Coordinates of C-alpha atoms in Angstrom, one line a residue:
L21 CA -28.3 15.9 -8.7
A22 CA -28.9 19.3 -7.1
G23 CA -32.5 18.4 -6.1
P24 CA -31.8 15.3 -4.0
V25 CA -28.6 16.8 -2.6
L26 CA -30.5 19.9 -1.6
A27 CA -33.2 17.9 0.0
A28 CA -30.7 15.8 1.9
L29 CA -28.8 18.8 3.2
V30 CA -32.0 20.6 4.2
G31 CA -33.0 17.5 6.1
V32 CA -29.6 17.4 7.8
V33 CA -29.9 21.0 9.1
A34 CA -33.4 20.3 10.2
A35 CA -32.1 17.3 12.2
V36 CA -29.6 19.6 13.8
G37 CA -32.3 22.1 14.6
L38 CA -34.5 19.5 16.2
A39 CA -31.6 18.3 18.3
L40 CA -30.9 21.9 19.4
Q41 CA -34.4 22.2 20.7
N42 CA -33.8 19.4 23.1
S43 CA -30.4 20.8 24.2
T44 CA -30.2 22.5 27.5
S45 CA -26.5 23.1 27.9
P46 CA -24.6 25.8 25.9
Q47 CA -21.3 24.1 26.6
Q48 CA -19.2 23.6 23.4
T49 CA -18.3 20.1 22.3
E50 CA -14.8 19.8 20.9
L51 CA -14.4 18.0 17.6
P52 CA -11.4 15.7 17.2
A53 CA -8.7 17.3 15.2
A54 CA -7.6 15.8 11.9
S55 CA -4.5 13.7 12.1
L56 CA -2.0 15.6 10.0
V57 CA 1.6 15.0 8.9
H58 CA 2.8 17.8 11.1
S59 CA 0.9 16.8 14.3
S60 CA 2.9 15.5 17.3
P61 CA 1.0 12.7 19.0
P62 CA 2.3 11.3 22.2
L63 CA 3.9 7.9 22.0
L64 CA 2.3 5.0 23.9
D65 CA 4.1 3.1 26.6
Q66 CA 6.2 0.6 24.8
H67 CA 5.6 -2.3 27.2
V68 CA 1.9 -1.9 27.9
E69 CA -0.2 -4.9 26.9
V70 CA -2.5 -3.7 24.2
P71 CA -5.9 -5.3 24.3
V72 CA -7.3 -6.7 21.1
P73 CA -10.7 -5.2 20.4
P74 CA -13.2 -6.8 18.1
P75 CA -13.0 -5.3 14.6
L76 CA -15.3 -2.4 13.9
P77 CA -14.9 -2.1 10.2
R78 CA -15.9 0.9 8.3
P79 CA -17.7 0.2 5.1
L80 CA -15.4 0.2 2.1
D81 CA -16.8 1.9 -1.0
L82 CA -14.9 0.0 -3.7
A83 CA -17.2 0.5 -6.6
G84 CA -16.3 -1.5 -9.6
V85 CA -14.4 -4.1 -7.7
A86 CA -14.7 -7.3 -9.8
R87 CA -12.5 -10.2 -10.8
P88 CA -12.4 -11.2 -14.5
R89 CA -14.6 -14.2 -15.3
P90 CA -12.6 -17.3 -16.4
E91 CA -14.3 -17.2 -19.8
D92 CA -12.9 -13.7 -20.3
W93 CA -9.3 -14.7 -19.5
T94 CA -6.8 -14.2 -22.3
V95 CA -4.7 -17.1 -23.6
R96 CA -1.7 -15.8 -21.8
Q97 CA -3.7 -15.4 -18.6
R98 CA -4.7 -19.0 -18.7
A99 CA -1.0 -20.0 -18.9
V100 CA -0.3 -17.9 -15.8
V101 CA -3.3 -19.4 -14.0
D102 CA -1.8 -22.9 -14.7
A103 CA 1.5 -21.8 -13.2
I104 CA -0.4 -20.4 -10.2
H105 CA -2.2 -23.7 -9.6
W106 CA 1.1 -25.7 -10.0
S107 CA 2.8 -23.5 -7.5
W108 CA 0.0 -23.6 -5.0
Q109 CA -0.6 -27.3 -5.3
G110 CA 3.1 -28.0 -4.6
Y111 CA 2.9 -25.7 -1.5
R112 CA -0.3 -27.2 -0.2
K113 CA 0.9 -30.7 -0.7
Y114 CA 4.3 -30.4 0.8
A115 CA 4.5 -27.3 2.9
W116 CA 1.0 -26.4 4.1
G117 CA 1.2 -23.8 7.0
S118 CA 4.9 -23.2 6.5
D119 CA 6.3 -19.9 5.3
E120 CA 7.7 -21.3 2.1
L121 CA 7.9 -24.4 -0.1
Q122 CA 11.2 -26.2 -0.5
P123 CA 10.4 -27.8 -3.9
L124 CA 13.5 -30.0 -4.2
T125 CA 13.1 -31.7 -0.8
M126 CA 9.3 -31.5 -1.0
D127 CA 8.9 -30.0 2.4
G128 CA 8.4 -26.6 4.1
H129 CA 10.6 -24.0 5.6
D130 CA 9.7 -21.4 8.3
W131 CA 11.3 -18.0 8.4
L132 CA 8.9 -15.9 10.4
G133 CA 6.5 -18.7 11.3
V134 CA 3.3 -17.0 10.2
G135 CA 2.3 -18.8 7.0
L136 CA 3.9 -16.3 4.6
T137 CA 2.8 -18.0 1.4
I138 CA -0.8 -18.4 2.5
C139 CA -1.2 -14.7 3.6
D140 CA 0.8 -13.5 0.5
S141 CA -1.6 -15.4 -1.9
L142 CA -5.1 -14.7 -0.5
D143 CA -5.9 -11.9 -3.0
L144 CA -4.4 -13.9 -5.9
L145 CA -6.6 -16.9 -5.1
W146 CA -9.6 -14.6 -5.1
L147 CA -8.5 -13.1 -8.4
I148 CA -8.4 -16.4 -10.2
H149 CA -11.6 -17.8 -8.8
A150 CA -9.8 -20.5 -6.8
D151 CA -12.7 -20.4 -4.3
D152 CA -12.1 -23.8 -2.8
E153 CA -8.5 -23.1 -2.2
L154 CA -9.3 -19.6 -0.8
R155 CA -11.8 -21.2 1.7
H156 CA -9.1 -23.6 2.8
A157 CA -6.6 -20.7 3.2
R158 CA -9.2 -18.7 5.0
D159 CA -9.9 -21.5 7.5
W160 CA -6.2 -21.7 8.2
V161 CA -6.0 -18.0 8.8
D162 CA -9.0 -18.3 11.2
E163 CA -8.0 -21.4 13.1
R164 CA -4.2 -21.7 12.8
L165 CA -2.6 -18.3 12.3
E166 CA -1.3 -17.5 15.8
V167 CA -0.4 -13.8 15.8
R168 CA 0.5 -13.7 19.6
Q169 CA 3.0 -16.5 19.5
D170 CA 6.3 -16.2 21.4
N171 CA 8.2 -15.5 18.2
V172 CA 10.4 -12.6 17.0
V173 CA 9.4 -11.4 13.5
N174 CA 10.8 -8.7 11.2
F175 CA 8.4 -5.8 11.5
F176 CA 8.7 -4.8 7.8
E177 CA 8.5 -8.2 6.2
T178 CA 5.6 -9.3 8.4
T179 CA 3.8 -6.0 7.7
I180 CA 4.1 -6.0 3.9
R181 CA 3.5 -9.8 3.5
V182 CA 1.1 -10.8 6.3
L183 CA -0.7 -7.7 7.4
G184 CA -0.9 -6.4 3.8
G185 CA -2.2 -9.7 2.6
L186 CA -4.8 -9.9 5.3
L187 CA -6.0 -6.3 4.7
S188 CA -6.2 -6.8 0.9
A189 CA -8.2 -10.0 1.4
Y190 CA -10.6 -8.1 3.7
A191 CA -10.9 -5.3 1.2
L192 CA -11.7 -7.6 -1.6
T193 CA -14.0 -10.1 0.2
Q194 CA -15.3 -8.0 3.2
D195 CA -14.8 -11.2 5.3
T196 CA -14.1 -9.9 8.8
V197 CA -12.0 -13.0 9.6
Y198 CA -9.2 -11.3 7.8
L199 CA -9.8 -8.0 9.5
T200 CA -9.8 -9.7 12.9
K201 CA -6.4 -11.3 12.3
A202 CA -5.1 -8.1 10.8
T203 CA -6.2 -6.1 13.8
E204 CA -4.6 -8.6 16.2
L205 CA -1.4 -8.7 14.3
G206 CA -1.2 -4.9 13.8
L207 CA -1.6 -4.3 17.5
A208 CA 0.8 -7.0 18.4
M209 CA 3.5 -5.3 16.2
Q210 CA 2.6 -1.8 17.2
P211 CA 5.4 -1.4 19.8
A212 CA 7.9 -1.4 16.9
F213 CA 6.8 2.2 16.4
L214 CA 7.6 3.2 19.9
S215 CA 11.3 4.1 19.9
K216 CA 12.6 7.2 21.5
S217 CA 13.2 8.8 18.1
G218 CA 10.1 7.6 16.4
V219 CA 12.1 5.6 13.9
P220 CA 10.6 2.1 14.0
F221 CA 12.5 -0.9 15.4
S222 CA 13.3 -3.7 12.9
D223 CA 12.1 -6.6 15.1
V224 CA 9.3 -7.3 17.5
N225 CA 8.3 -10.3 19.7
L226 CA 4.6 -11.0 19.0
K227 CA 3.9 -12.3 22.5
T228 CA 6.0 -10.1 24.8
Q229 CA 5.6 -7.1 22.4
E230 CA 9.2 -6.2 23.0
A231 CA 10.7 -4.3 20.0
F232 CA 14.4 -4.0 19.3
N233 CA 17.1 -3.9 16.7
P234 CA 19.5 -6.8 16.7
S235 CA 22.0 -4.9 14.6
G236 CA 21.4 -1.5 16.2
S237 CA 19.9 0.1 13.1
S238 CA 16.9 -0.3 10.9
S239 CA 17.2 -0.2 7.2
L240 CA 15.6 2.7 5.3
A241 CA 13.1 0.4 3.7
E242 CA 12.2 -1.2 7.1
A243 CA 11.5 2.1 8.7
T244 CA 9.4 3.7 5.9
S245 CA 7.5 0.8 4.2
V246 CA 4.9 -0.1 6.9
Q247 CA 2.9 3.2 6.8
L248 CA 0.6 2.3 3.9
E249 CA -0.6 -0.8 5.7
Y250 CA -1.0 0.8 9.1
K251 CA -2.9 3.8 7.7
F252 CA -5.3 1.5 6.0
L253 CA -5.7 -0.5 9.2
S254 CA -6.3 2.7 11.1
H255 CA -9.0 3.6 8.7
V256 CA -10.9 0.3 8.6
T257 CA -10.8 -0.1 12.4
D258 CA -11.3 3.6 13.2
N259 CA -8.2 3.6 15.3
P260 CA -6.5 7.0 14.8
D261 CA -3.5 6.1 17.0
L262 CA -2.2 3.8 14.3
R263 CA -2.2 6.6 11.8
R264 CA -0.5 9.0 14.2
L265 CA 2.2 6.4 14.9
S266 CA 2.7 6.0 11.1
E267 CA 3.0 9.7 10.6
T268 CA 5.4 10.0 13.5
S269 CA 7.7 7.4 12.1
M270 CA 7.8 9.0 8.7
R271 CA 8.3 12.5 10.2
A272 CA 11.3 11.1 12.2
V273 CA 13.0 9.8 9.1
L274 CA 12.3 13.0 7.1
E275 CA 13.6 15.1 9.9
A276 CA 16.8 13.0 10.0
G277 CA 17.2 13.7 6.4
K278 CA 17.0 17.4 6.9
V279 CA 19.9 17.5 9.3
M280 CA 22.0 15.1 7.2
G281 CA 25.2 16.7 5.9
G282 CA 27.6 15.6 3.1
E283 CA 27.3 15.6 -0.6
L284 CA 23.8 14.2 -0.5
A285 CA 22.2 16.9 1.7
D286 CA 19.0 18.2 0.3
T287 CA 18.9 15.7 -2.5
G288 CA 16.0 13.6 -1.3
L289 CA 18.3 10.6 -1.2
F290 CA 18.9 8.9 2.1
P291 CA 21.6 6.4 3.3
M292 CA 20.7 2.7 3.9
F293 CA 20.6 2.6 7.7
I294 CA 19.0 4.8 10.4
S295 CA 19.2 4.3 14.2
P296 CA 15.9 4.1 16.2
S297 CA 17.9 5.2 19.3
T298 CA 19.4 8.4 17.9
G299 CA 17.1 9.1 15.0
K300 CA 20.1 9.7 12.8
F301 CA 21.3 8.1 9.6
S302 CA 24.5 6.1 9.7
S303 CA 27.3 8.1 8.1
G304 CA 29.3 6.7 5.2
E305 CA 26.5 4.2 4.2
R306 CA 25.6 3.6 0.6
V307 CA 22.6 5.1 -1.1
S308 CA 20.8 2.5 -3.2
L309 CA 17.4 1.8 -4.8
G310 CA 18.1 -1.9 -4.4
A311 CA 17.9 -4.0 -1.2
R312 CA 17.2 -2.1 2.0
G313 CA 16.4 1.2 0.4
D314 CA 14.0 0.6 -2.5
S315 CA 10.5 0.9 -1.1
Y316 CA 11.1 4.2 0.8
Y317 CA 10.9 6.0 -2.6
E318 CA 7.9 3.9 -3.7
Y319 CA 6.0 4.7 -0.5
L320 CA 6.5 8.4 -0.8
L321 CA 4.3 8.4 -3.9
K322 CA 1.8 5.9 -2.6
Q323 CA 1.3 7.6 0.7
W324 CA 0.4 10.7 -1.3
L325 CA -2.1 8.7 -3.4
I326 CA -3.9 7.2 -0.4
T327 CA -4.6 10.8 0.8
G328 CA -6.4 11.4 -2.5
C329 CA -3.6 13.7 -3.5
T330 CA -4.6 16.1 -0.8
E331 CA -1.5 16.1 1.4
P332 CA 1.4 17.6 -0.6
E333 CA 4.3 16.8 1.8
Y334 CA 4.7 13.3 0.4
L335 CA 4.5 14.5 -3.2
V336 CA 7.1 17.2 -2.6
E337 CA 9.5 14.6 -1.0
Y338 CA 8.8 12.2 -3.9
Q339 CA 9.6 14.8 -6.5
R340 CA 12.7 15.8 -4.7
A341 CA 13.9 12.2 -4.5
V342 CA 13.3 11.7 -8.2
D343 CA 15.3 14.8 -8.9
G344 CA 18.1 13.4 -6.7
I345 CA 17.9 10.0 -8.4
R346 CA 18.2 11.6 -11.9
K347 CA 21.2 13.7 -10.8
H348 CA 23.2 11.2 -8.7
L349 CA 22.1 7.6 -9.5
V350 CA 21.1 7.5 -13.2
R351 CA 23.9 6.7 -15.7
T352 CA 24.1 5.3 -19.2
A353 CA 26.5 2.6 -20.4
G354 CA 26.4 0.7 -23.7
G355 CA 23.2 2.4 -24.7
Y356 CA 21.4 1.3 -21.6
T357 CA 20.2 3.6 -18.7
Y358 CA 20.6 2.1 -15.3
L359 CA 20.5 3.0 -11.6
G360 CA 23.8 2.8 -9.8
E361 CA 24.7 3.4 -6.1
V362 CA 26.7 6.1 -4.3
L363 CA 29.1 5.4 -1.5
D364 CA 30.8 7.5 1.2
N365 CA 28.1 10.1 1.6
G366 CA 27.9 10.7 -2.2
K367 CA 31.7 10.9 -2.9
R368 CA 32.0 7.6 -4.9
F369 CA 29.7 6.0 -7.5
S370 CA 29.3 2.3 -8.0
P371 CA 27.9 1.0 -11.4
K372 CA 25.9 -1.8 -9.7
M373 CA 22.2 -2.3 -10.2
D374 CA 20.0 -4.7 -8.2
H375 CA 17.1 -6.4 -10.0
L376 CA 15.1 -4.9 -7.1
A377 CA 15.8 -1.4 -8.5
C378 CA 13.7 -2.3 -11.5
F379 CA 10.6 -1.3 -9.4
L380 CA 11.4 2.3 -10.1
A381 CA 10.2 2.2 -13.7
G382 CA 6.7 1.2 -12.5
T383 CA 6.7 3.8 -9.7
L384 CA 7.6 6.6 -12.2
A385 CA 4.9 5.5 -14.6
L386 CA 2.3 5.4 -11.8
G387 CA 3.4 8.9 -10.6
H388 CA 3.3 10.2 -14.2
A389 CA -0.3 9.0 -14.5
F390 CA -1.3 10.8 -11.3
G391 CA 0.4 14.1 -12.3
A392 CA 3.4 13.7 -10.0
D393 CA 5.9 14.8 -12.6
A394 CA 6.5 18.4 -11.8
T395 CA 8.4 19.0 -15.0
G396 CA 5.2 18.8 -17.1
E397 CA 7.3 17.3 -19.9
S398 CA 6.8 13.6 -19.2
T399 CA 10.3 13.4 -18.0
H400 CA 9.5 10.8 -15.4
L401 CA 7.7 8.6 -17.9
A402 CA 10.7 8.8 -20.3
L403 CA 13.0 7.7 -17.6
A404 CA 10.6 4.9 -16.7
E405 CA 10.6 3.6 -20.3
E406 CA 14.4 3.8 -20.5
L407 CA 14.8 1.9 -17.2
A408 CA 12.3 -0.7 -18.3
D409 CA 14.2 -1.3 -21.5
S410 CA 17.4 -2.0 -19.5
C411 CA 15.5 -4.3 -17.1
I412 CA 14.1 -6.2 -20.1
H413 CA 17.6 -6.5 -21.6
G414 CA 18.7 -8.1 -18.3
Y415 CA 16.5 -11.0 -19.3
T416 CA 17.2 -11.1 -23.0
M417 CA 21.0 -10.9 -22.6
T418 CA 21.3 -14.3 -21.0
S419 CA 21.2 -17.7 -22.6
T420 CA 18.2 -18.7 -20.4
G421 CA 16.1 -15.6 -20.9
L422 CA 16.3 -15.1 -17.1
A423 CA 17.8 -12.0 -15.4
P424 CA 20.4 -12.2 -12.7
E425 CA 20.1 -10.8 -9.2
I426 CA 22.5 -8.0 -9.9
W427 CA 23.9 -6.3 -13.1
W428 CA 27.1 -4.4 -13.4
F429 CA 27.8 -1.8 -16.1
S430 CA 30.9 -0.5 -17.8
D431 CA 31.4 2.1 -20.6
A432 CA 33.3 -0.5 -22.6
Q433 CA 30.8 -3.4 -22.6
G434 CA 27.6 -2.1 -21.2
P435 CA 25.8 -4.4 -18.8
Y436 CA 27.5 -7.6 -17.6
I437 CA 27.1 -10.3 -14.9
K438 CA 29.5 -11.4 -12.3
P439 CA 29.4 -15.1 -11.4
N440 CA 28.3 -14.6 -7.8
D441 CA 25.4 -12.5 -8.9
A442 CA 24.1 -14.8 -11.7
F443 CA 21.2 -16.5 -9.6
S444 CA 17.5 -15.7 -10.0
L445 CA 15.1 -15.8 -7.1
L446 CA 12.2 -15.3 -9.6
R447 CA 11.8 -11.7 -8.5
P448 CA 8.8 -9.6 -9.5
E449 CA 10.1 -6.0 -10.0
T450 CA 10.5 -6.1 -13.8
I451 CA 7.1 -7.6 -14.3
E452 CA 5.7 -5.1 -11.8
S453 CA 7.0 -2.2 -14.0
L454 CA 5.8 -3.8 -17.2
F455 CA 2.3 -4.0 -15.6
Y456 CA 2.3 -0.3 -14.7
L457 CA 3.8 0.8 -18.0
W458 CA 1.2 -1.3 -19.9
R459 CA -1.7 0.2 -17.9
V460 CA -0.4 3.7 -18.4
T461 CA 0.9 3.6 -22.0
K462 CA -1.0 0.7 -23.5
Q463 CA 2.0 -0.2 -25.5
D464 CA 2.0 -3.9 -26.5
K465 CA 5.8 -4.2 -26.3
Y466 CA 5.5 -4.4 -22.5
R467 CA 3.1 -7.3 -22.7
D468 CA 5.2 -9.1 -25.3
A469 CA 8.3 -8.7 -23.2
G470 CA 6.4 -10.0 -20.2
W471 CA 5.3 -13.0 -22.1
Q472 CA 8.9 -13.9 -23.1
I473 CA 9.9 -13.6 -19.5
F474 CA 7.1 -15.8 -18.3
Q475 CA 8.0 -18.5 -20.7
A476 CA 11.6 -18.5 -19.5
F477 CA 10.4 -18.8 -15.9
D478 CA 8.1 -21.7 -16.9
R479 CA 10.8 -23.4 -18.9
H480 CA 13.6 -23.2 -16.4
A481 CA 12.1 -22.8 -12.9
R482 CA 9.2 -25.3 -13.0
V483 CA 9.7 -28.4 -10.8
E484 CA 8.2 -31.7 -11.8
T485 CA 6.9 -32.6 -8.3
G486 CA 5.1 -29.2 -7.9
G487 CA 6.1 -25.6 -7.5
Y488 CA 8.8 -23.5 -9.0
A489 CA 12.4 -23.1 -7.7
A490 CA 15.0 -20.3 -7.8
V491 CA 17.6 -20.8 -10.5
E492 CA 21.2 -21.0 -9.5
N493 CA 22.8 -19.7 -12.6
V494 CA 21.0 -17.9 -15.4
T495 CA 24.0 -18.0 -17.7
F496 CA 24.1 -21.8 -18.2
N497 CA 23.7 -23.2 -21.7
P498 CA 20.3 -25.0 -21.9
A499 CA 21.5 -26.9 -25.0
T500 CA 24.3 -28.6 -23.2
E501 CA 23.8 -28.2 -19.5
Q502 CA 21.1 -29.1 -16.9
V503 CA 19.5 -26.3 -14.9
S504 CA 20.6 -26.1 -11.3
H505 CA 17.9 -25.0 -8.8
R506 CA 18.0 -23.6 -5.3
N507 CA 15.7 -25.4 -2.8
K508 CA 13.4 -22.4 -2.4
M509 CA 10.1 -21.0 -3.7
E510 CA 9.8 -17.5 -2.2
S511 CA 6.3 -16.4 -1.1
F512 CA 6.6 -13.4 -3.5
W513 CA 6.6 -15.8 -6.5
L514 CA 2.9 -16.3 -5.9
G515 CA 2.2 -13.0 -4.0
E516 CA 3.9 -10.7 -6.6
T517 CA 5.5 -12.2 -9.7
L518 CA 2.6 -14.4 -10.9
K519 CA 0.0 -11.8 -9.8
Y520 CA 1.6 -9.1 -11.9
F521 CA 1.8 -11.5 -14.8
F522 CA -1.9 -12.2 -14.5
L523 CA -2.7 -8.5 -14.3
L524 CA -0.3 -7.6 -17.2
F525 CA -2.2 -9.9 -19.5
D526 CA -5.6 -8.8 -18.3
D527 CA -8.0 -7.0 -20.7
Q528 CA -10.6 -6.1 -18.1
D529 CA -8.7 -3.4 -16.2
T530 CA -9.0 -5.6 -13.1
L531 CA -8.0 -3.7 -9.9
P532 CA -7.8 -0.4 -11.6
L533 CA -5.0 2.0 -10.7
S534 CA -7.6 4.8 -10.3
H535 CA -8.8 3.0 -7.3
F536 CA -6.2 0.6 -5.8
V537 CA -2.8 1.2 -4.3
F538 CA -0.6 -1.9 -4.3
N539 CA 1.8 -2.2 -1.4
T540 CA 5.5 -3.2 -2.0
E541 CA 4.6 -6.9 -1.8
A542 CA 1.7 -6.4 -4.3
P543 CA -1.5 -6.9 -2.4
P544 CA -3.9 -4.1 -3.2
T545 CA -3.7 -3.1 0.5
A546 CA -5.3 0.4 0.2
Y547 CA -7.1 2.5 -2.3
V548 CA -6.9 6.0 -3.6
G549 CA -8.1 8.6 -1.2
V550 CA -8.8 6.2 1.7
V551 CA -7.2 8.5 4.3
A552 CA -7.8 11.8 2.5
H553 CA -7.6 15.0 4.5
H554 CA -9.8 17.8 3.2
P555 CA -9.9 21.5 4.2
Q556 CA -12.7 22.4 6.6
H557 CA -14.9 25.5 6.5
T558 CA -16.9 26.6 9.5
A559 CA -20.2 28.5 9.5
S560 CA -21.7 29.6 12.8
C561 CA -25.5 29.7 12.9
P562 CA -27.2 32.7 14.5
H563 CA -27.2 32.5 18.3
G564 CA -29.2 34.2 21.0
E565 CA -33.0 33.9 21.4
H566 CA -34.6 31.4 19.1
T567 CA -38.3 30.8 19.0
T568 CA -38.9 27.2 18.0
A569 CA -41.6 24.6 18.3
K570 CA -41.0 22.2 21.2
P571 CA -41.0 18.6 20.0
N572 CA -43.9 16.4 20.9
S573 CA -46.1 19.2 22.0
S574 CA -49.1 20.9 20.4
N575 CA -48.6 24.6 19.5
A576 CA -46.3 25.1 22.4
K577 CA -43.4 27.5 22.1
E578 CA -40.3 27.8 24.2
Q579 CA -37.7 30.6 24.4
H580 CA -34.1 29.3 24.9
S581 CA -30.6 30.4 24.0
N582 CA -28.1 28.2 22.3
M583 CA -25.2 28.1 19.9
C584 CA -24.3 25.8 17.1
T585 CA -21.4 25.3 14.6
I586 CA -21.5 23.5 11.3
I587 CA -18.2 22.1 10.0
I588 CA -18.3 21.5 6.3
T589 CA -15.6 19.1 4.9
T590 CA -15.4 20.2 1.3
V591 CA -14.3 17.9 -1.4
A592 CA -13.9 19.0 -5.0
P593 CA -14.2 16.3 -7.7
M594 CA -10.7 14.8 -7.4
V595 CA -8.7 14.3 -10.5
C596 CA -5.1 13.3 -10.3
G597 CA -3.7 12.7 -13.8
P598 CA -6.1 11.3 -16.4
W599 CA -8.4 9.5 -14.0
S600 CA -11.4 10.9 -12.1
M601 CA -11.3 9.6 -8.6
A602 CA -15.0 9.7 -8.1
P603 CA -16.6 7.7 -6.6
I604 CA -13.6 7.0 -4.5
P605 CA -13.5 8.8 -2.1
V606 CA -17.0 10.1 -2.1
P607 CA -17.2 13.6 -0.6
A608 CA -18.5 13.8 3.0
W609 CA -20.2 16.6 4.8
H610 CA -19.5 16.6 8.6
I611 CA -22.1 18.5 10.4
A612 CA -21.7 19.0 14.1
A613 CA -24.0 20.8 16.5
H614 CA -22.6 22.0 19.8
S615 CA -24.5 20.3 22.7
A616 CA -26.7 18.5 20.2
I617 CA -26.4 14.9 19.1
P618 CA -29.0 13.9 16.6
T619 CA -30.9 10.7 17.4
P620 CA -30.4 7.7 15.1
T621 CA -33.9 8.2 13.7
Q622 CA -33.1 11.8 12.8
M623 CA -29.8 10.8 11.2
R624 CA -31.4 8.0 9.2
S625 CA -34.1 10.4 8.0
A626 CA -31.3 12.8 7.0
G627 CA -29.5 10.1 5.1
G628 CA -26.6 10.2 7.5
E629 CA -24.5 8.0 9.7
R630 CA -23.5 8.4 13.4
R631 CA -19.8 9.2 13.9
G632 CA -19.9 10.2 17.5
G633 CA -19.0 13.3 19.5
G634 CA -21.9 15.3 18.0
R635 CA -20.8 14.5 14.5
F636 CA -22.6 12.6 11.8
T637 CA -22.1 12.3 8.1
I638 CA -24.1 12.3 4.9
T639 CA -22.5 11.4 1.6
I640 CA -23.1 13.1 -1.7
L641 CA -21.4 12.8 -5.0
R642 CA -20.5 16.4 -5.8
A643 CA -21.1 19.8 -4.4
I644 CA -21.9 22.7 -6.7
D645 CA -22.5 26.3 -5.5
F646 CA -26.0 26.6 -4.1
R647 CA -27.9 28.2 -1.2
F648 CA -30.5 26.7 1.0
R649 CA -32.5 27.6 4.1
S650 CA -33.7 25.4 6.9
V651 CA -37.3 26.4 7.8
S652 CA -37.0 24.7 11.2
N653 CA -34.5 27.1 12.7
G654 CA -33.9 29.9 10.2
L655 CA -30.3 28.9 9.5
T656 CA -28.9 30.0 6.1
L657 CA -25.8 28.3 4.8
T658 CA -24.1 29.2 1.5
L659 CA -21.9 26.5 -0.1

């Protein structure tokens, strides 16, 4: 490796030297500063019409991206694929273009009016080789998805389902149709970031670009679960403003937490609502890992992962939050560990656990795999396994094998179900956690539990005319009673639940966790290290009088004075947990010459790529200590 790398680097410095010979101005060219968590970018004017530029995608180095061949599918995967086709055929036949299928009335229903089920399912169709269906969906996105319609959408839901779905489809297929729509949609919703406090608004009109909060506050999840998608969009479109806005919004929420008083101060746990106007949390609100709070804690970990584990702030906040969860929310009843809620600023505890909170088992397992458990004793993984056992029990405790929307716990009887909470929306969180725990531990019990749950869904939720429907009461007696359905097939049934089933039963390590980061709606929206920030080291080359050969002349020499600076972005082989992150991201050496911009020919000869502003990049796999000297200008650089 050292030979070709050395040759490439020598060529790069030679290119810089050649460019310096043609430079006549000693004026220094400023390099753009890296966008850090602690930067303070100015906010844009909220009501300025944002033009939609054509997408300028950066190449995505997703080595090893492959979908399992149908002949390699396991028996259980084949059963899941059958359920996927049955769900999709029902949607396509009765609800095409609508947000959701209403399977009982065999028609569609619009919530946001942006084809949620289509956008939520693009990567799943790709995964199962449903190429004809994917082409049909792609044509709808290209020709029918109107992202500048006069329509108010929820910023959070549209980001995780539609923007995330489009970005994952682009990442997997490299089809710029998806990127074009993602760019248009992302910019149309961008004003949601532009509150006075930096806390995002909850709603935005796609046409007028007016952002607001109908209820006055945004939920914690709404304010902090859009950053993954916008950072990835920032990367692939080379638009740093989007990343700065994402960082500003997270910083606003974290700052609000620092000044929060009460029993939960400095615990890493935040109340359910925060005001974009004041930038403060609502007092007296509950703290929950269920609805409206859940994905904040998930995205702390995942925002650290997409930096390639190079920015510690998110890791520190994640670890602090897990400590707070263990201290204030985790309880045991009837032999089962569960996640309750706290009320009145931490003064009261409620033994209520949403099915949504089952996501935490998977997040803890993922964090453990990447070394996020600061205890060094697998404490996070142990808690993940205990919570997963409780979530599995939520299914096995009922007569149908389906879990309710909410469990309650008591010391006397353990988990129990209240009648109003006995419905099932076919949620994905338990299956999501089984998928992560299987990938991390390789224990078959997680696959076996998933198979039992899948069979229960297939038995009680499948509708004869096409699709699957939410179940009204999971405690009915199948031997003596008929199942009662709700007229709704949520887009997350295809986008999350069935996708996690397919990946849980996969033997090919499809979409490996060492590479991909799934957003909270389950599309693999980003990948590990995509927005990594690396420390920079600067070496100044000798300045003063240089005697160099003038290009395109014979034996001519010219005396001139100049200065140059070389910025080296160093990347050690990145290992977080048991996985080596190479080749994603590959290390990059950013070499900049003041007043000297290498020509495209010089850059190609050096193996590099133009990045603008006097900067260009070559890519190598690994740097080891070595020393080289460029014969063209006498520059010596030690690495």
